[in-house]
Every structure is written in C-alpha cells, then in structure tokens.
Tab-separated table of N, CA and C in Angstrom:
chain	number	residue	atom	x	y	z
A	1	MET	N	39.197	38.055	-20.432
A	1	MET	CA	39.187	36.630	-20.722
A	1	MET	C	40.269	35.904	-19.925
A	2	ASP	N	39.885	34.794	-19.282
A	2	ASP	CA	40.875	34.021	-18.502
A	2	ASP	C	41.796	33.271	-19.420
A	3	THR	N	43.027	33.229	-18.975
A	3	THR	CA	44.020	32.419	-19.707
A	3	THR	C	44.132	31.103	-19.075
A	4	ILE	N	44.341	30.105	-19.863
A	4	ILE	CA	44.474	28.682	-19.330
A	4	ILE	C	45.973	28.425	-19.121
A	5	GLN	N	46.265	28.019	-17.940
A	5	GLN	CA	47.673	27.654	-17.626
A	5	GLN	C	47.930	26.243	-18.071
A	6	SER	N	49.100	25.994	-18.566
A	6	SER	CA	49.373	24.646	-19.086
A	6	SER	C	49.269	23.598	-17.988
A	7	GLU	N	49.535	23.882	-16.747
A	7	GLU	CA	49.402	22.886	-15.674
A	7	GLU	C	47.961	22.537	-15.395
A	8	ASP	N	47.002	23.353	-15.883
A	8	ASP	CA	45.607	23.079	-15.726
A	8	ASP	C	45.014	22.121	-16.767
A	9	ILE	N	45.792	21.847	-17.782
A	9	ILE	CA	45.300	21.031	-18.885
A	9	ILE	C	45.759	19.613	-18.659
A	10	PRO	N	44.759	18.642	-18.535
A	10	PRO	CA	45.119	17.287	-18.315
A	10	PRO	C	45.678	16.616	-19.595
A	11	ASP	N	46.479	15.613	-19.432
A	11	ASP	CA	46.938	14.785	-20.515
A	11	ASP	C	45.833	13.802	-20.967
A	12	VAL	N	45.060	13.385	-19.965
A	12	VAL	CA	44.000	12.417	-20.183
A	12	VAL	C	42.750	12.840	-19.459
A	13	THR	N	41.629	12.766	-20.136
A	13	THR	CA	40.333	13.060	-19.551
A	13	THR	C	39.617	11.762	-19.365
A	14	ILE	N	39.139	11.469	-18.153
A	14	ILE	CA	38.373	10.257	-17.859
A	14	ILE	C	36.932	10.610	-17.612
A	15	ILE	N	36.044	9.972	-18.346
A	15	ILE	CA	34.604	10.220	-18.229
A	15	ILE	C	34.047	9.155	-17.357
A	16	GLY	N	33.683	9.525	-16.117
A	16	GLY	CA	33.092	8.604	-15.155
A	16	GLY	C	34.025	8.336	-13.983
A	17	GLY	N	33.479	8.648	-12.775
A	17	GLY	CA	34.257	8.475	-11.569
A	17	GLY	C	33.854	7.253	-10.791
A	18	GLY	N	33.605	6.206	-11.463
A	18	GLY	CA	33.343	4.919	-10.798
A	18	GLY	C	34.652	4.213	-10.503
A	19	ILE	N	34.588	3.000	-10.104
A	19	ILE	CA	35.783	2.249	-9.692
A	19	ILE	C	36.811	2.215	-10.812
A	20	SER	N	36.371	1.920	-12.060
A	20	SER	CA	37.345	1.858	-13.127
A	20	SER	C	37.966	3.192	-13.461
A	21	GLY	N	37.210	4.278	-13.426
A	21	GLY	CA	37.718	5.611	-13.690
A	21	GLY	C	38.721	6.031	-12.620
A	22	LEU	N	38.441	5.761	-11.383
A	22	LEU	CA	39.328	6.150	-10.275
A	22	LEU	C	40.619	5.328	-10.326
A	23	VAL	N	40.526	4.025	-10.532
A	23	VAL	CA	41.712	3.178	-10.628
A	23	VAL	C	42.578	3.649	-11.848
A	24	SER	N	41.918	3.912	-12.935
A	24	SER	CA	42.686	4.371	-14.137
A	24	SER	C	43.451	5.645	-13.834
A	25	ALA	N	42.781	6.586	-13.139
A	25	ALA	CA	43.499	7.833	-12.780
A	25	ALA	C	44.666	7.595	-11.910
A	26	LEU	N	44.563	6.660	-10.923
A	26	LEU	CA	45.645	6.371	-10.051
A	26	LEU	C	46.791	5.744	-10.795
A	27	LEU	N	46.466	4.815	-11.666
A	27	LEU	CA	47.519	4.127	-12.448
A	27	LEU	C	48.230	5.096	-13.397
A	28	LEU	N	47.462	5.946	-14.038
A	28	LEU	CA	48.079	6.969	-14.894
A	28	LEU	C	48.959	7.942	-14.093
A	29	ASN	N	48.533	8.293	-12.905
A	29	ASN	CA	49.313	9.141	-12.038
A	29	ASN	C	50.680	8.572	-11.751
A	30	ARG	N	50.707	7.273	-11.558
A	30	ARG	CA	52.009	6.608	-11.272
A	30	ARG	C	52.955	6.775	-12.475
A	31	LEU	N	52.420	6.995	-13.689
A	31	LEU	CA	53.239	7.249	-14.899
A	31	LEU	C	53.461	8.714	-15.126
A	32	ASN	N	53.080	9.520	-14.144
A	32	ASN	CA	53.190	11.014	-14.233
A	32	ASN	C	52.336	11.558	-15.383
A	33	ILE	N	51.198	10.919	-15.657
A	33	ILE	CA	50.268	11.408	-16.600
A	33	ILE	C	49.125	12.138	-15.860
A	34	LYS	N	48.987	13.406	-16.163
A	34	LYS	CA	47.968	14.189	-15.462
A	34	LYS	C	46.611	13.904	-16.005
A	35	THR	N	45.647	13.641	-15.121
A	35	THR	CA	44.288	13.257	-15.498
A	35	THR	C	43.251	14.201	-14.813
A	36	ARG	N	42.134	14.255	-15.476
A	36	ARG	CA	40.971	14.880	-14.838
A	36	ARG	C	39.767	13.974	-15.036
A	37	ILE	N	38.990	13.767	-13.975
A	37	ILE	CA	37.851	12.923	-14.069
A	37	ILE	C	36.563	13.740	-14.018
A	38	TYR	N	35.695	13.490	-14.940
A	38	TYR	CA	34.385	14.116	-15.012
A	38	TYR	C	33.279	13.099	-14.637
A	39	GLU	N	32.558	13.407	-13.605
A	39	GLU	CA	31.528	12.527	-13.054
A	39	GLU	C	30.192	13.264	-13.013
A	40	GLN	N	29.120	12.591	-13.463
A	40	GLN	CA	27.826	13.258	-13.575
A	40	GLN	C	27.169	13.337	-12.157
A	41	ALA	N	27.466	12.480	-11.242
A	41	ALA	CA	26.869	12.535	-9.916
A	41	ALA	C	27.246	13.829	-9.196
A	42	GLU	N	26.324	14.255	-8.327
A	42	GLU	CA	26.616	15.487	-7.569
A	42	GLU	C	27.534	15.272	-6.387
A	43	ASN	N	27.574	14.038	-5.912
A	43	ASN	CA	28.514	13.675	-4.842
A	43	ASN	C	28.821	12.192	-4.922
A	44	MET	N	29.900	11.818	-4.285
A	44	MET	CA	30.349	10.422	-4.327
A	44	MET	C	29.751	9.720	-3.084
A	45	GLN	N	28.666	9.011	-3.318
A	45	GLN	CA	27.993	8.286	-2.230
A	45	GLN	C	28.494	6.850	-2.139
A	46	SER	N	28.361	6.300	-0.946
A	46	SER	CA	28.686	4.899	-0.649
A	46	SER	C	27.510	4.050	-0.974
A	47	ILE	N	27.236	3.891	-2.237
A	47	ILE	CA	26.101	3.034	-2.637
A	47	ILE	C	26.653	1.746	-3.334
A	48	GLY	N	25.833	0.698	-3.341
A	48	GLY	CA	26.289	-0.481	-4.070
A	48	GLY	C	25.894	-1.752	-3.374
A	49	PHE	N	26.722	-2.727	-3.608
A	49	PHE	CA	26.486	-4.060	-3.269
A	49	PHE	C	27.827	-4.776	-3.008
A	50	GLY	N	27.787	-6.021	-2.667
A	50	GLY	CA	28.987	-6.789	-2.334
A	50	GLY	C	29.751	-7.126	-3.659
A	51	LEU	N	31.093	-7.049	-3.591
A	51	LEU	CA	31.931	-7.391	-4.693
A	51	LEU	C	32.939	-8.440	-4.149
A	52	ASN	N	33.294	-9.336	-5.041
A	52	ASN	CA	34.461	-10.300	-4.759
A	52	ASN	C	35.567	-9.855	-5.680
A	53	LEU	N	36.654	-9.360	-5.069
A	53	LEU	CA	37.793	-8.973	-5.848
A	53	LEU	C	38.764	-10.106	-5.920
A	54	GLN	N	38.959	-10.572	-7.172
A	54	GLN	CA	39.877	-11.716	-7.375
A	54	GLN	C	41.336	-11.281	-7.166
A	55	PRO	N	42.239	-12.212	-6.955
A	55	PRO	CA	43.614	-11.916	-6.629
A	55	PRO	C	44.290	-10.939	-7.649
A	56	TYR	N	44.011	-11.037	-8.877
A	56	TYR	CA	44.621	-10.125	-9.856
A	56	TYR	C	44.160	-8.722	-9.633
A	57	CYS	N	42.948	-8.502	-9.196
A	57	CYS	CA	42.433	-7.173	-8.843
A	57	CYS	C	43.070	-6.674	-7.568
A	58	VAL	N	43.139	-7.541	-6.616
A	58	VAL	CA	43.793	-7.200	-5.284
A	58	VAL	C	45.253	-6.749	-5.520
A	59	LYS	N	45.888	-7.444	-6.471
A	59	LYS	CA	47.323	-7.122	-6.800
A	59	LYS	C	47.429	-5.655	-7.244
A	60	ILE	N	46.568	-5.211	-8.119
A	60	ILE	CA	46.586	-3.841	-8.607
A	60	ILE	C	46.373	-2.846	-7.428
A	61	LEU	N	45.397	-3.163	-6.594
A	61	LEU	CA	45.088	-2.283	-5.464
A	61	LEU	C	46.259	-2.244	-4.488
A	62	TYR	N	46.880	-3.316	-4.232
A	62	TYR	CA	48.086	-3.381	-3.405
A	62	TYR	C	49.211	-2.548	-4.010
A	63	GLU	N	49.382	-2.696	-5.344
A	63	GLU	CA	50.444	-1.923	-6.027
A	63	GLU	C	50.192	-0.396	-5.934
A	64	LEU	N	48.926	-0.025	-5.787
A	64	LEU	CA	48.568	1.378	-5.652
A	64	LEU	C	48.706	1.885	-4.220
A	65	GLY	N	49.250	0.972	-3.344
A	65	GLY	CA	49.495	1.418	-1.917
A	65	GLY	C	48.302	1.278	-1.043
A	66	LEU	N	47.302	0.522	-1.450
A	66	LEU	CA	46.050	0.418	-0.696
A	66	LEU	C	45.921	-0.884	0.123
A	67	GLU	N	47.016	-1.572	0.325
A	67	GLU	CA	46.988	-2.887	1.013
A	67	GLU	C	46.414	-2.763	2.370
A	68	ASN	N	46.940	-1.882	3.234
A	68	ASN	CA	46.433	-1.817	4.601
A	68	ASN	C	44.991	-1.414	4.710
A	69	GLU	N	44.613	-0.379	3.903
A	69	GLU	CA	43.204	0.072	3.938
A	69	GLU	C	42.236	-0.959	3.374
A	70	LEU	N	42.659	-1.655	2.333
A	70	LEU	CA	41.801	-2.718	1.781
A	70	LEU	C	41.615	-3.835	2.774
A	71	ASN	N	42.694	-4.237	3.434
A	71	ASN	CA	42.594	-5.313	4.403
A	71	ASN	C	41.734	-4.945	5.586
A	72	GLU	N	41.670	-3.627	5.930
A	72	GLU	CA	40.827	-3.220	7.027
A	72	GLU	C	39.332	-3.240	6.717
A	73	ILE	N	38.964	-3.035	5.474
A	73	ILE	CA	37.557	-2.922	5.135
A	73	ILE	C	36.996	-4.042	4.323
A	74	SER	N	37.768	-5.072	4.120
A	74	SER	CA	37.335	-6.249	3.351
A	74	SER	C	37.480	-7.519	4.151
A	75	ILE	N	36.943	-8.602	3.630
A	75	ILE	CA	37.069	-9.944	4.217
A	75	ILE	C	37.854	-10.756	3.213
A	76	LYS	N	38.842	-11.485	3.736
A	76	LYS	CA	39.613	-12.408	2.876
A	76	LYS	C	38.794	-13.670	2.745
A	77	THR	N	38.334	-13.933	1.529
A	77	THR	CA	37.484	-15.072	1.250
A	77	THR	C	38.339	-16.299	0.886
A	78	GLY	N	38.154	-17.394	1.629
A	78	GLY	CA	38.921	-18.606	1.367
A	78	GLY	C	38.236	-19.599	0.456
A	79	LYS	N	36.886	-19.596	0.470
A	79	LYS	CA	36.221	-20.525	-0.432
A	79	LYS	C	34.779	-20.012	-0.656
A	80	VAL	N	34.241	-20.469	-1.722
A	80	VAL	CA	32.888	-20.183	-2.101
A	80	VAL	C	32.128	-21.503	-2.131
A	81	LEU	N	30.955	-21.470	-1.541
A	81	LEU	CA	30.134	-22.676	-1.508
A	81	LEU	C	28.838	-22.399	-2.287
A	82	TYR	N	28.501	-23.316	-3.128
A	82	TYR	CA	27.267	-23.241	-3.918
A	82	TYR	C	26.274	-24.308	-3.483
A	83	TYR	N	25.048	-23.836	-3.133
A	83	TYR	CA	24.016	-24.726	-2.640
A	83	TYR	C	22.811	-24.683	-3.566
A	84	SER	N	22.060	-25.800	-3.579
A	84	SER	CA	20.812	-25.817	-4.283
A	84	SER	C	19.804	-25.098	-3.452
A	85	ARG	N	18.638	-24.888	-4.013
A	85	ARG	CA	17.599	-24.164	-3.301
A	85	ARG	C	17.039	-25.026	-2.122
A	86	TYR	N	17.487	-26.299	-2.098
A	86	TYR	CA	17.030	-27.206	-1.024
A	86	TYR	C	18.114	-27.301	0.068
A	87	GLY	N	19.191	-26.568	-0.071
A	87	GLY	CA	20.261	-26.576	0.903
A	87	GLY	C	21.286	-27.662	0.675
A	88	GLN	N	21.256	-28.339	-0.409
A	88	GLN	CA	22.263	-29.371	-0.721
A	88	GLN	C	23.525	-28.699	-1.342
A	89	LEU	N	24.688	-29.032	-0.780
A	89	LEU	CA	25.920	-28.521	-1.303
A	89	LEU	C	26.140	-29.048	-2.681
A	90	ILE	N	26.327	-28.169	-3.655
A	90	ILE	CA	26.553	-28.539	-5.082
A	90	ILE	C	28.043	-28.491	-5.420
A	91	PHE	N	28.670	-27.427	-4.975
A	91	PHE	CA	30.079	-27.255	-5.353
A	91	PHE	C	30.805	-26.388	-4.348
A	92	GLU	N	32.071	-26.719	-4.133
A	92	GLU	CA	32.938	-25.904	-3.208
A	92	GLU	C	34.173	-25.497	-4.064
A	93	ASP	N	34.436	-24.157	-3.989
A	93	ASP	CA	35.592	-23.680	-4.818
A	93	ASP	C	36.479	-22.857	-3.869
A	94	LEU	N	37.749	-23.303	-3.788
A	94	LEU	CA	38.747	-22.587	-2.964
A	94	LEU	C	39.186	-21.340	-3.759
A	95	ARG	N	39.357	-20.223	-3.003
A	95	ARG	CA	39.724	-18.940	-3.608
A	95	ARG	C	40.875	-18.338	-2.933
A	96	GLY	N	41.543	-17.395	-3.591
A	96	GLY	CA	42.592	-16.649	-3.031
A	96	GLY	C	43.745	-17.463	-2.501
A	97	LEU	N	44.189	-17.150	-1.286
A	97	LEU	CA	45.302	-17.898	-0.658
A	97	LEU	C	44.977	-19.359	-0.472
A	98	ASP	N	43.750	-19.637	-0.134
A	98	ASP	CA	43.390	-21.068	0.050
A	98	ASP	C	43.321	-21.829	-1.298
A	99	GLY	N	43.111	-21.080	-2.389
A	99	GLY	CA	43.099	-21.662	-3.727
A	99	GLY	C	44.456	-21.708	-4.413
A	100	GLY	N	45.514	-21.377	-3.661
A	100	GLY	CA	46.873	-21.468	-4.247
A	100	GLY	C	47.433	-20.197	-4.854
A	101	TYR	N	46.644	-19.115	-4.762
A	101	TYR	CA	47.134	-17.861	-5.287
A	101	TYR	C	48.065	-17.152	-4.238
A	102	ARG	N	48.911	-16.293	-4.709
A	102	ARG	CA	49.820	-15.560	-3.825
A	102	ARG	C	49.109	-14.450	-3.042
A	103	LEU	N	47.952	-14.042	-3.523
A	103	LEU	CA	47.190	-12.961	-2.925
A	103	LEU	C	45.758	-13.424	-2.575
A	104	PRO	N	45.133	-12.748	-1.638
A	104	PRO	CA	43.769	-13.214	-1.285
A	104	PRO	C	42.739	-12.729	-2.287
A	105	MET	N	41.567	-13.359	-2.187
A	105	MET	CA	40.370	-12.808	-2.807
A	105	MET	C	39.725	-12.031	-1.641
A	106	CYS	N	39.304	-10.772	-1.979
A	106	CYS	CA	38.753	-9.921	-0.961
A	106	CYS	C	37.254	-9.646	-1.266
A	107	SER	N	36.422	-9.849	-0.298
A	107	SER	CA	34.943	-9.494	-0.400
A	107	SER	C	34.800	-8.167	0.280
A	108	ILE	N	34.117	-7.262	-0.444
A	108	ILE	CA	33.981	-5.883	0.027
A	108	ILE	C	32.671	-5.244	-0.509
A	109	HIS	N	32.137	-4.284	0.207
A	109	HIS	CA	30.995	-3.561	-0.252
A	109	HIS	C	31.503	-2.509	-1.273
A	110	ARG	N	30.845	-2.457	-2.396
A	110	ARG	CA	31.211	-1.577	-3.479
A	110	ARG	C	31.457	-0.153	-3.034
A	111	GLY	N	30.520	0.302	-2.203
A	111	GLY	CA	30.595	1.705	-1.705
A	111	GLY	C	31.877	1.982	-0.897
A	112	TYR	N	32.262	0.990	-0.117
A	112	TYR	CA	33.491	1.151	0.683
A	112	TYR	C	34.726	1.213	-0.199
A	113	LEU	N	34.766	0.378	-1.259
A	113	LEU	CA	35.859	0.452	-2.144
A	113	LEU	C	35.875	1.765	-2.964
A	114	HIS	N	34.705	2.193	-3.379
A	114	HIS	CA	34.610	3.393	-4.132
A	114	HIS	C	35.106	4.626	-3.272
A	115	GLN	N	34.664	4.653	-2.034
A	115	GLN	CA	35.149	5.774	-1.163
A	115	GLN	C	36.635	5.723	-0.898
A	116	LEU	N	37.185	4.531	-0.771
A	116	LEU	CA	38.637	4.379	-0.543
A	116	LEU	C	39.386	4.928	-1.770
A	117	LEU	N	38.918	4.582	-2.976
A	117	LEU	CA	39.569	5.054	-4.185
A	117	LEU	C	39.374	6.554	-4.379
A	118	PHE	N	38.198	7.043	-4.074
A	118	PHE	CA	37.893	8.469	-4.234
A	118	PHE	C	38.861	9.274	-3.343
A	119	ARG	N	39.019	8.854	-2.094
A	119	ARG	CA	39.850	9.559	-1.112
A	119	ARG	C	41.326	9.524	-1.658
A	120	ARG	N	41.769	8.380	-2.163
A	120	ARG	CA	43.123	8.230	-2.620
A	120	ARG	C	43.386	9.140	-3.838
A	121	VAL	N	42.433	9.242	-4.787
A	121	VAL	CA	42.578	10.138	-5.924
A	121	VAL	C	42.679	11.534	-5.436
A	122	GLN	N	41.828	11.976	-4.531
A	122	GLN	CA	41.911	13.326	-4.000
A	122	GLN	C	43.308	13.589	-3.305
A	123	GLN	N	43.782	12.599	-2.623
A	123	GLN	CA	45.082	12.711	-1.981
A	123	GLN	C	46.241	12.763	-2.943
A	124	LYS	N	46.276	11.926	-3.931
A	124	LYS	CA	47.324	11.876	-4.873
A	124	LYS	C	47.248	12.906	-5.993
A	125	LEU	N	46.081	13.171	-6.470
A	125	LEU	CA	45.898	14.035	-7.652
A	125	LEU	C	45.362	15.411	-7.264
A	126	GLY	N	44.861	15.564	-6.102
A	126	GLY	CA	44.275	16.853	-5.624
A	126	GLY	C	42.730	16.867	-5.832
A	127	HIS	N	42.125	17.670	-5.016
A	127	HIS	CA	40.645	17.756	-5.070
A	127	HIS	C	40.109	18.220	-6.409
A	128	SER	N	40.827	19.066	-7.056
A	128	SER	CA	40.376	19.593	-8.388
A	128	SER	C	40.448	18.631	-9.477
A	129	SER	N	41.010	17.431	-9.256
A	129	SER	CA	41.176	16.439	-10.302
A	129	SER	C	39.842	15.731	-10.668
A	130	ILE	N	38.858	15.882	-9.765
A	130	ILE	CA	37.524	15.254	-9.970
A	130	ILE	C	36.507	16.352	-10.075
A	131	LYS	N	35.782	16.420	-11.182
A	131	LYS	CA	34.749	17.401	-11.391
A	131	LYS	C	33.424	16.707	-11.286
A	132	LEU	N	32.606	17.029	-10.299
A	132	LEU	CA	31.314	16.454	-10.079
A	132	LEU	C	30.193	17.260	-10.805
A	133	SER	N	29.019	16.686	-10.904
A	133	SER	CA	27.873	17.308	-11.590
A	133	SER	C	28.195	17.681	-13.031
A	134	GLN	N	28.890	16.827	-13.732
A	134	GLN	CA	29.231	17.056	-15.110
A	134	GLN	C	28.363	16.154	-15.992
A	135	LYS	N	27.503	16.795	-16.826
A	135	LYS	CA	26.643	16.064	-17.715
A	135	LYS	C	26.949	16.255	-19.204
C-alpha cells in the first residue's frame, strides 16, 4: 500500500480548470496555500471567443505578474461603439484608460487567456497541480 506524503495533500481542491479555477489557484499560491485543480477535459485547448477584461480584472492579472504577457496577446480597448442594425451610432462608451481608469480594458481571445493562465499555473505550482481527465 502506498503511503501519502503530507506534501502531496493540497490545502484546497479546485474543481474546474477554467479561467476562474486557474486564477483562484494562482491567487491562493501567493498566500502559500497549496492547491490541486481537477479538470474533466483531456487537454487544455485554446477554444472560445472574445472577452473584454475590465480594468478591475486586468488589475488582478497584472498583480499575478502577467502584465507583459497580457499586453502582448490582447488589445487595449479605448471605447465601445453601439450601432443599430441600420448602421446608426446609438451610443459611445469610453473604456479603460480612455474612460478615466488607471488600467486598460483588454480585449482578448478566451483561449489565449486560458493558455496563458494554464502555463503560469504549471510554472508556479508544478505540472502535477492540474489533473486532467477527471470526471
């Protein structure tokens, strides 16, 4: 019978290796709380759609040390324009730095953000911190 070493037992178990699960693991790691992530997918694919990360979200990612990487793979959005189906401008909304915030709003493909976070978790917590194919 195998014995379980105390260093193999996580303090927190996270169910789901999506964006929220990965960010949670990174934040807990900063507090020296050992985590393990269980994900049902067989691999971490770059699938998804476009996301607009508001400044408060960007702040967390920057605090996790992802500023340079995030800036390389995202677009800093200055404003959002809303049009009618006839092409008439309905509303213009300034965002991020242009909207008076200290940080930008970043537009990014979900898959790119997910891969960035996945790599950072592996780097900071180790490859064994994420268990794939867990149902």
